[in-house]
Amino acid sequence: MVNFNLNQLYTFYLVVSLKSFSKAAQALSVTEPAVSIQIRGLEESLGCQLLTRVKKSFNLTEAGRLVFDYAEKIYGLVSDLNSEIKKITGDSKETLTVGTTKYLASVLFPPLLSAFLKHSPGVSIRIEEGSSMNIVDGLVQGNYEIAITGRIPYPKNLLQKVEFTSVTIYPVASPKGRLSNKVLEISDLNEEPLIVRDRYSAIRFNTITKMSDCKINPKVIIESGSTDLIKELVKQNRGYSFLPWAAISKEIEKKELVILNVNNLHLDFPVDILYLKDLKLSSVAEKFINFLMSKKKPSLEETISNLHDSDH
């Protein structure tokens, strides 16, 4: 069975529909290299080339034409499905289902749910976890009403975005590593062994996009969906990685990991609230989003602190 995600397919669909990588990037609010990464990921998953570049344009291969034909049918059906669901659901939902990443579920949702349920007793909430791209796919497929995830390309014609807060990720290495205890330039990371999250992760997507923007060719040696495994490998000096503060704070305090001192490298990305444009939100979903926005702060760490304070 072919394994790919709908987010990659939508990026391809948009590039072909708009006849432009740059216009697709603008529509998705991402960089052009980020669009190229999505297309390459889809080609790798399908095992065939979909586009051939010709100067500033491109041509579809035979496989590309076939994939685009099916993409048109898929997104037409998704639109029809959203319209039909809207007719039968209205505000009748009593349980709110939220899709989010494993990282956000572990650091944001404990104080968030505690504070929200105190604010709105009697509400039933179900949390479903996955990687960022799989969460977006699940939202499009109607698996949950709201998604909270790191910024990645998403189908703007189907989903409404509300920017919530932001996550900063840090370059980390073993204290024994040759990059540690030095003042580095971004170019010093070129060809250094990099351990990254899996390809469906917002952390992975934003890390690779930033490095591509800086003309850095990352030498990815290991990718994993497990943050704990990544940290252990970095501790063993197998390579360096990029991880958020909440995932590394204990290891930094114990001096098991160090944050690399890289000039002019600041890597953060938004955390978005997403929901289907054509589906009327339930009253509990609207209440949940309003509560989130009332507690938002510029960074995830500040937002979490604010939620803890409001719960006391």
mmCIF file of C-alpha atoms in Angstrom:
data_model
loop_
_atom_site.group_PDB
_atom_site.id
_atom_site.type_symbol
_atom_site.label_atom_id
_atom_site.label_comp_id
_atom_site.label_asym_id
_atom_site.label_seq_id
_atom_site.Cartn_x
_atom_site.Cartn_y
_atom_site.Cartn_z
ATOM 1 C CA MET A 1 0.000 0.000 0.000
ATOM 2 C CA VAL A 2 1.344 3.449 -0.960
ATOM 3 C CA ASN A 3 2.037 5.577 2.133
ATOM 4 C CA PHE A 4 1.795 9.359 1.791
ATOM 5 C CA ASN A 5 -0.035 12.148 3.577
ATOM 6 C CA LEU A 6 -2.749 14.431 2.244
ATOM 7 C CA ASN A 7 -0.751 17.510 3.158
ATOM 8 C CA GLN A 8 1.924 16.592 0.598
ATOM 9 C CA LEU A 9 -0.765 15.770 -1.945
ATOM 10 C CA TYR A 10 -2.472 19.123 -1.416
ATOM 11 C CA THR A 11 0.824 20.985 -1.870
ATOM 12 C CA PHE A 12 1.335 19.161 -5.185
ATOM 13 C CA TYR A 13 -2.277 19.861 -6.180
ATOM 14 C CA LEU A 14 -1.814 23.565 -5.444
ATOM 15 C CA VAL A 15 1.490 23.830 -7.358
ATOM 16 C CA VAL A 16 -0.093 22.295 -10.459
ATOM 17 C CA SER A 17 -3.354 24.250 -10.138
ATOM 18 C CA LEU A 18 -1.516 27.576 -9.803
ATOM 19 C CA LYS A 19 1.195 26.523 -12.289
ATOM 20 C CA SER A 20 3.798 27.956 -9.928
ATOM 21 C CA PHE A 21 5.907 26.911 -6.938
ATOM 22 C CA SER A 22 6.137 30.521 -5.742
ATOM 23 C CA LYS A 23 2.364 31.118 -5.929
ATOM 24 C CA ALA A 24 1.737 27.860 -4.069
ATOM 25 C CA ALA A 25 4.230 28.932 -1.396
ATOM 26 C CA GLN A 26 2.449 32.278 -1.062
ATOM 27 C CA ALA A 27 -0.958 30.598 -0.808
ATOM 28 C CA LEU A 28 0.334 28.263 1.916
ATOM 29 C CA SER A 29 2.237 31.026 3.770
ATOM 30 C CA VAL A 30 5.525 29.104 3.514
ATOM 31 C CA THR A 31 8.779 29.464 1.590
ATOM 32 C CA GLU A 32 9.324 28.044 -1.886
ATOM 33 C CA PRO A 33 11.973 25.564 -0.596
ATOM 34 C CA ALA A 34 9.352 24.284 1.858
ATOM 35 C CA VAL A 35 7.010 23.559 -1.058
ATOM 36 C CA SER A 36 9.816 21.727 -2.864
ATOM 37 C CA ILE A 37 10.416 19.602 0.249
ATOM 38 C CA GLN A 38 6.744 18.597 0.278
ATOM 39 C CA ILE A 39 6.813 17.653 -3.418
ATOM 40 C CA ARG A 40 9.993 15.607 -2.968
ATOM 41 C CA GLY A 41 8.429 13.854 0.007
ATOM 42 C CA LEU A 42 5.385 12.905 -2.075
ATOM 43 C CA GLU A 43 7.597 11.644 -4.912
ATOM 44 C CA GLU A 44 9.643 9.576 -2.456
ATOM 45 C CA SER A 45 6.488 8.096 -0.937
ATOM 46 C CA LEU A 46 5.028 7.218 -4.352
ATOM 47 C CA GLY A 47 8.352 6.049 -5.762
ATOM 48 C CA CYS A 48 8.131 8.070 -8.972
ATOM 49 C CA GLN A 49 8.847 11.530 -10.375
ATOM 50 C CA LEU A 50 5.805 13.780 -10.713
ATOM 51 C CA LEU A 51 7.338 16.984 -12.107
ATOM 52 C CA THR A 52 10.262 17.886 -14.341
ATOM 53 C CA ARG A 53 11.686 21.385 -13.918
ATOM 54 C CA VAL A 54 12.137 23.524 -17.051
ATOM 55 C CA LYS A 55 13.892 26.801 -16.174
ATOM 56 C CA LYS A 56 11.322 28.652 -14.022
ATOM 57 C CA SER A 57 8.463 26.368 -15.046
ATOM 58 C CA PHE A 58 7.751 22.638 -14.885
ATOM 59 C CA ASN A 59 6.059 19.832 -16.782
ATOM 60 C CA LEU A 60 3.960 17.006 -15.404
ATOM 61 C CA THR A 61 5.169 13.474 -15.961
ATOM 62 C CA GLU A 62 2.659 10.775 -16.862
ATOM 63 C CA ALA A 63 2.532 9.786 -13.188
ATOM 64 C CA GLY A 64 2.135 13.456 -12.251
ATOM 65 C CA ARG A 65 -0.917 13.843 -14.495
ATOM 66 C CA LEU A 66 -2.470 10.738 -12.959
ATOM 67 C CA VAL A 67 -1.845 11.927 -9.393
ATOM 68 C CA PHE A 68 -3.237 15.389 -10.184
ATOM 69 C CA ASP A 69 -6.419 13.907 -11.686
ATOM 70 C CA TYR A 70 -7.018 11.920 -8.513
ATOM 71 C CA ALA A 71 -6.150 14.920 -6.310
ATOM 72 C CA GLU A 72 -8.856 16.974 -8.055
ATOM 73 C CA LYS A 73 -11.388 14.238 -7.340
ATOM 74 C CA ILE A 74 -10.260 13.879 -3.714
ATOM 75 C CA TYR A 75 -10.525 17.574 -2.845
ATOM 76 C CA GLY A 76 -13.823 17.863 -4.672
ATOM 77 C CA LEU A 77 -15.199 15.014 -2.557
ATOM 78 C CA VAL A 78 -13.788 16.584 0.625
ATOM 79 C CA SER A 79 -15.635 19.810 -0.168
ATOM 80 C CA ASP A 80 -18.872 17.897 -0.811
ATOM 81 C CA LEU A 81 -18.433 15.932 2.413
ATOM 82 C CA ASN A 82 -17.913 19.093 4.466
ATOM 83 C CA SER A 83 -21.133 20.547 3.059
ATOM 84 C CA GLU A 84 -23.119 17.407 3.906
ATOM 85 C CA ILE A 85 -21.673 17.182 7.426
ATOM 86 C CA LYS A 86 -22.569 20.816 8.023
ATOM 87 C CA LYS A 87 -26.211 20.037 7.196
ATOM 88 C CA ILE A 88 -26.540 17.274 9.778
ATOM 89 C CA THR A 89 -24.315 18.375 12.676
ATOM 90 C CA GLY A 90 -25.018 22.015 13.451
ATOM 91 C CA ASP A 91 -24.352 22.702 17.147
ATOM 92 C CA SER A 92 -25.398 19.244 18.303
ATOM 93 C CA LYS A 93 -21.963 18.033 19.432
ATOM 94 C CA GLU A 94 -21.580 17.621 23.164
ATOM 95 C CA THR A 95 -18.069 16.184 23.074
ATOM 96 C CA LEU A 96 -15.177 18.168 21.639
ATOM 97 C CA THR A 97 -12.514 16.127 19.859
ATOM 98 C CA VAL A 98 -9.148 17.858 19.518
ATOM 99 C CA GLY A 99 -6.194 16.637 17.479
ATOM 100 C CA THR A 100 -2.718 17.669 18.577
ATOM 101 C CA THR A 101 0.910 16.566 18.539
ATOM 102 C CA LYS A 102 2.446 14.311 21.166
ATOM 103 C CA TYR A 103 4.705 17.143 22.306
ATOM 104 C CA LEU A 104 1.874 19.641 22.794
ATOM 105 C CA ALA A 105 -0.256 16.952 24.436
ATOM 106 C CA SER A 106 2.492 16.390 27.005
ATOM 107 C CA VAL A 107 3.386 20.010 27.849
ATOM 108 C CA LEU A 108 0.414 22.225 26.918
ATOM 109 C CA PHE A 109 -2.674 20.108 27.483
ATOM 110 C CA PRO A 110 -2.288 19.172 31.182
ATOM 111 C CA PRO A 111 -2.528 22.813 32.387
ATOM 112 C CA LEU A 112 -4.866 23.738 29.511
ATOM 113 C CA LEU A 113 -7.463 21.066 30.249
ATOM 114 C CA SER A 114 -7.249 21.616 33.986
ATOM 115 C CA ALA A 115 -7.908 25.349 33.602
ATOM 116 C CA PHE A 116 -10.556 24.964 30.884
ATOM 117 C CA LEU A 117 -12.572 22.287 32.687
ATOM 118 C CA LYS A 118 -12.572 24.433 35.818
ATOM 119 C CA HIS A 119 -13.830 27.311 33.661
ATOM 120 C CA SER A 120 -16.399 25.120 31.825
ATOM 121 C CA PRO A 121 -17.426 22.173 34.026
ATOM 122 C CA GLY A 122 -19.403 19.371 32.410
ATOM 123 C CA VAL A 123 -17.657 19.618 29.039
ATOM 124 C CA SER A 124 -16.391 16.347 27.543
ATOM 125 C CA ILE A 125 -13.113 16.484 25.599
ATOM 126 C CA ARG A 126 -11.343 13.732 23.659
ATOM 127 C CA ILE A 127 -7.688 14.211 22.672
ATOM 128 C CA GLU A 128 -6.144 12.439 19.687
ATOM 129 C CA GLU A 129 -2.377 12.597 19.171
ATOM 130 C CA GLY A 130 -0.159 12.299 16.123
ATOM 131 C CA SER A 131 2.514 14.058 14.096
ATOM 132 C CA SER A 132 1.713 17.541 12.762
ATOM 133 C CA MET A 133 1.060 16.465 9.178
ATOM 134 C CA ASN A 134 -1.057 13.498 10.252
ATOM 135 C CA ILE A 135 -3.067 15.795 12.523
ATOM 136 C CA VAL A 136 -3.796 18.123 9.589
ATOM 137 C CA ASP A 137 -4.787 15.132 7.448
ATOM 138 C CA GLY A 138 -7.076 13.890 10.221
ATOM 139 C CA LEU A 139 -8.749 17.285 10.519
ATOM 140 C CA VAL A 140 -9.439 17.379 6.764
ATOM 141 C CA GLN A 141 -10.880 13.868 7.011
ATOM 142 C CA GLY A 142 -13.209 14.942 9.836
ATOM 143 C CA ASN A 143 -11.586 12.909 12.622
ATOM 144 C CA TYR A 144 -11.786 15.852 15.039
ATOM 145 C CA GLU A 145 -13.261 19.333 15.176
ATOM 146 C CA ILE A 146 -10.172 21.348 16.117
ATOM 147 C CA ALA A 147 -6.448 20.796 15.645
ATOM 148 C CA ILE A 148 -3.623 22.472 17.556
ATOM 149 C CA THR A 149 -0.272 21.963 15.881
ATOM 150 C CA GLY A 150 2.984 23.577 14.851
ATOM 151 C CA ARG A 151 2.931 25.526 11.579
ATOM 152 C CA ILE A 152 3.183 23.403 8.452
ATOM 153 C CA PRO A 153 1.696 23.834 4.963
ATOM 154 C CA TYR A 154 -2.047 23.220 5.105
ATOM 155 C CA PRO A 155 -4.957 23.386 2.614
ATOM 156 C CA LYS A 156 -6.027 27.016 2.980
ATOM 157 C CA ASN A 157 -9.197 26.515 0.945
ATOM 158 C CA LEU A 158 -10.393 23.918 3.461
ATOM 159 C CA LEU A 159 -9.009 25.035 6.822
ATOM 160 C CA GLN A 160 -9.252 28.194 8.899
ATOM 161 C CA LYS A 161 -6.117 29.156 10.837
ATOM 162 C CA VAL A 162 -5.902 31.068 14.120
ATOM 163 C CA GLU A 163 -2.343 31.789 15.273
ATOM 164 C CA PHE A 164 -2.104 30.840 18.941
ATOM 165 C CA THR A 165 1.481 31.046 20.212
ATOM 166 C CA SER A 166 4.997 30.057 19.124
ATOM 167 C CA VAL A 167 7.622 27.410 19.869
ATOM 168 C CA THR A 168 11.368 28.024 19.899
ATOM 169 C CA ILE A 169 13.624 25.096 19.103
ATOM 170 C CA TYR A 170 17.275 24.975 20.062
ATOM 171 C CA PRO A 171 20.325 23.286 18.522
ATOM 172 C CA VAL A 172 21.548 20.789 21.122
ATOM 173 C CA ALA A 173 24.551 18.499 21.323
ATOM 174 C CA SER A 174 26.517 16.371 23.748
ATOM 175 C CA PRO A 175 28.889 18.325 26.031
ATOM 176 C CA LYS A 176 31.570 16.009 24.621
ATOM 177 C CA GLY A 177 30.809 16.980 21.029
ATOM 178 C CA ARG A 178 33.264 18.979 18.948
ATOM 179 C CA LEU A 179 30.650 21.692 18.340
ATOM 180 C CA SER A 180 30.156 22.318 22.060
ATOM 181 C CA ASN A 181 31.744 25.221 23.953
ATOM 182 C CA LYS A 182 32.405 27.154 20.741
ATOM 183 C CA VAL A 183 30.956 30.203 19.064
ATOM 184 C CA LEU A 184 29.683 28.851 15.759
ATOM 185 C CA GLU A 185 28.483 30.272 12.485
ATOM 186 C CA ILE A 186 25.477 28.724 10.773
ATOM 187 C CA SER A 187 27.813 27.461 8.047
ATOM 188 C CA ASP A 188 29.649 25.359 10.670
ATOM 189 C CA LEU A 189 26.584 23.085 10.779
ATOM 190 C CA ASN A 190 26.993 22.155 7.130
ATOM 191 C CA GLU A 191 27.546 18.403 6.724
ATOM 192 C CA GLU A 192 27.446 17.842 10.498
ATOM 193 C CA PRO A 193 25.491 14.680 11.445
ATOM 194 C CA LEU A 194 21.933 15.721 12.292
ATOM 195 C CA ILE A 195 19.321 13.679 14.168
ATOM 196 C CA VAL A 196 15.786 14.847 13.400
ATOM 197 C CA ARG A 197 12.145 14.117 14.053
ATOM 198 C CA ASP A 198 10.170 12.079 11.523
ATOM 199 C CA ARG A 199 9.183 13.668 8.212
ATOM 200 C CA TYR A 200 5.614 14.397 9.378
ATOM 201 C CA SER A 201 6.746 16.596 12.289
ATOM 202 C CA ALA A 202 6.446 20.406 12.395
ATOM 203 C CA ILE A 203 9.790 20.521 14.218
ATOM 204 C CA ARG A 204 11.401 18.579 11.360
ATOM 205 C CA PHE A 205 9.666 20.666 8.684
ATOM 206 C CA ASN A 206 10.660 24.022 10.201
ATOM 207 C CA THR A 207 14.211 22.875 10.991
ATOM 208 C CA ILE A 208 14.918 21.694 7.447
ATOM 209 C CA THR A 209 13.212 24.757 5.945
ATOM 210 C CA LYS A 210 15.319 27.131 8.066
ATOM 211 C CA MET A 211 18.534 25.327 7.151
ATOM 212 C CA SER A 212 17.591 25.366 3.485
ATOM 213 C CA ASP A 213 16.937 29.124 3.703
ATOM 214 C CA CYS A 214 20.427 29.519 5.205
ATOM 215 C CA LYS A 215 21.963 27.482 2.342
ATOM 216 C CA ILE A 216 22.871 24.678 4.743
ATOM 217 C CA ASN A 217 22.858 21.100 3.515
ATOM 218 C CA PRO A 218 21.853 19.051 6.571
ATOM 219 C CA LYS A 219 23.411 15.619 6.840
ATOM 220 C CA VAL A 220 20.481 13.701 8.315
ATOM 221 C CA ILE A 221 21.749 10.418 9.737
ATOM 222 C CA ILE A 222 18.759 9.360 11.860
ATOM 223 C CA GLU A 223 15.096 10.350 11.945
ATOM 224 C CA SER A 224 12.677 9.268 14.645
ATOM 225 C CA GLY A 225 9.247 10.046 16.019
ATOM 226 C CA SER A 226 10.583 9.591 19.562
ATOM 227 C CA THR A 227 12.008 12.665 21.293
ATOM 228 C CA ASP A 228 13.441 10.453 24.055
ATOM 229 C CA LEU A 229 15.362 8.365 21.525
ATOM 230 C CA ILE A 230 16.700 11.493 19.820
ATOM 231 C CA LYS A 231 17.937 12.864 23.152
ATOM 232 C CA GLU A 232 19.662 9.604 24.030
ATOM 233 C CA LEU A 233 21.433 9.511 20.674
ATOM 234 C CA VAL A 234 22.571 13.120 21.075
ATOM 235 C CA LYS A 235 23.855 12.336 24.586
ATOM 236 C CA GLN A 236 25.895 9.521 23.020
ATOM 237 C CA ASN A 237 27.446 12.122 20.698
ATOM 238 C CA ARG A 238 25.967 10.533 17.568
ATOM 239 C CA GLY A 239 25.045 13.958 16.210
ATOM 240 C CA TYR A 240 23.231 17.168 17.081
ATOM 241 C CA SER A 241 19.523 17.946 16.936
ATOM 242 C CA PHE A 242 16.911 20.701 17.246
ATOM 243 C CA LEU A 243 14.433 20.360 20.120
ATOM 244 C CA PRO A 244 12.064 22.633 22.100
ATOM 245 C CA TRP A 245 12.939 23.859 25.585
ATOM 246 C CA ALA A 246 10.422 21.752 27.515
ATOM 247 C CA ALA A 247 11.926 18.618 25.958
ATOM 248 C CA ILE A 248 15.512 19.441 26.958
ATOM 249 C CA SER A 249 15.338 21.573 30.126
ATOM 250 C CA LYS A 250 16.085 18.693 32.528
ATOM 251 C CA GLU A 251 19.004 17.451 30.439
ATOM 252 C CA ILE A 252 20.402 20.986 30.181
ATOM 253 C CA GLU A 253 20.174 21.395 33.964
ATOM 254 C CA LYS A 254 21.962 18.062 34.491
ATOM 255 C CA LYS A 255 24.558 19.066 31.862
ATOM 256 C CA GLU A 256 23.753 15.970 29.813
ATOM 257 C CA LEU A 257 23.042 18.228 26.822
ATOM 258 C CA VAL A 258 24.226 21.704 25.852
ATOM 259 C CA ILE A 259 22.677 24.349 23.626
ATOM 260 C CA LEU A 260 25.007 25.211 20.767
ATOM 261 C CA ASN A 261 26.058 28.843 20.493
ATOM 262 C CA VAL A 262 25.323 29.618 16.836
ATOM 263 C CA ASN A 263 25.469 33.228 15.670
ATOM 264 C CA ASN A 264 22.322 34.593 14.004
ATOM 265 C CA LEU A 265 20.388 31.361 14.419
ATOM 266 C CA HIS A 266 16.950 31.834 15.936
ATOM 267 C CA LEU A 267 14.451 29.164 15.075
ATOM 268 C CA ASP A 268 10.867 29.495 16.168
ATOM 269 C CA PHE A 269 7.567 28.784 14.478
ATOM 270 C CA PRO A 270 3.887 29.455 15.193
ATOM 271 C CA VAL A 271 1.486 27.076 16.880
ATOM 272 C CA ASP A 272 -1.871 27.267 15.106
ATOM 273 C CA ILE A 273 -5.456 26.421 15.923
ATOM 274 C CA LEU A 274 -7.070 24.912 12.813
ATOM 275 C CA TYR A 275 -10.637 23.963 11.940
ATOM 276 C CA LEU A 276 -12.683 23.297 8.812
ATOM 277 C CA LYS A 277 -13.907 26.453 7.078
ATOM 278 C CA ASP A 278 -17.195 25.022 5.857
ATOM 279 C CA LEU A 279 -18.231 23.339 9.101
ATOM 280 C CA LYS A 280 -20.046 25.364 11.737
ATOM 281 C CA LEU A 281 -18.212 24.980 15.023
ATOM 282 C CA SER A 282 -20.088 23.563 17.975
ATOM 283 C CA SER A 283 -20.693 25.850 20.934
ATOM 284 C CA VAL A 284 -18.120 23.957 23.022
ATOM 285 C CA ALA A 285 -15.529 24.327 20.239
ATOM 286 C CA GLU A 286 -16.117 28.081 20.079
ATOM 287 C CA LYS A 287 -15.881 28.280 23.867
ATOM 288 C CA PHE A 288 -12.620 26.286 23.811
ATOM 289 C CA ILE A 289 -11.034 28.514 21.160
ATOM 290 C CA ASN A 290 -12.119 31.682 22.975
ATOM 291 C CA PHE A 291 -10.591 30.332 26.184
ATOM 292 C CA LEU A 292 -7.337 29.516 24.389
ATOM 293 C CA MET A 293 -7.108 32.998 22.924
ATOM 294 C CA SER A 294 -7.763 34.591 26.313
ATOM 295 C CA LYS A 295 -4.736 32.745 27.749
ATOM 296 C CA LYS A 296 -2.335 33.085 24.809
ATOM 297 C CA LYS A 297 1.110 34.603 25.242
ATOM 298 C CA PRO A 298 3.876 35.142 22.657
ATOM 299 C CA SER A 299 5.703 31.920 23.542
ATOM 300 C CA LEU A 300 4.499 28.444 24.463
ATOM 301 C CA GLU A 301 6.371 28.566 27.777
ATOM 302 C CA GLU A 302 4.674 31.858 28.745
ATOM 303 C CA THR A 303 1.287 30.473 27.710
ATOM 304 C CA ILE A 304 1.781 27.360 29.850
ATOM 305 C CA SER A 305 2.803 29.526 32.816
ATOM 306 C CA ASN A 306 -0.294 31.683 32.346
ATOM 307 C CA LEU A 307 -2.520 28.583 32.307
ATOM 308 C CA HIS A 308 -0.944 27.319 35.539
ATOM 309 C CA ASP A 309 -1.547 30.711 37.173
ATOM 310 C CA SER A 310 -5.191 30.802 36.068
ATOM 311 C CA ASP A 311 -5.784 27.319 37.486
ATOM 312 C CA HIS A 312 -4.813 28.390 41.022
#
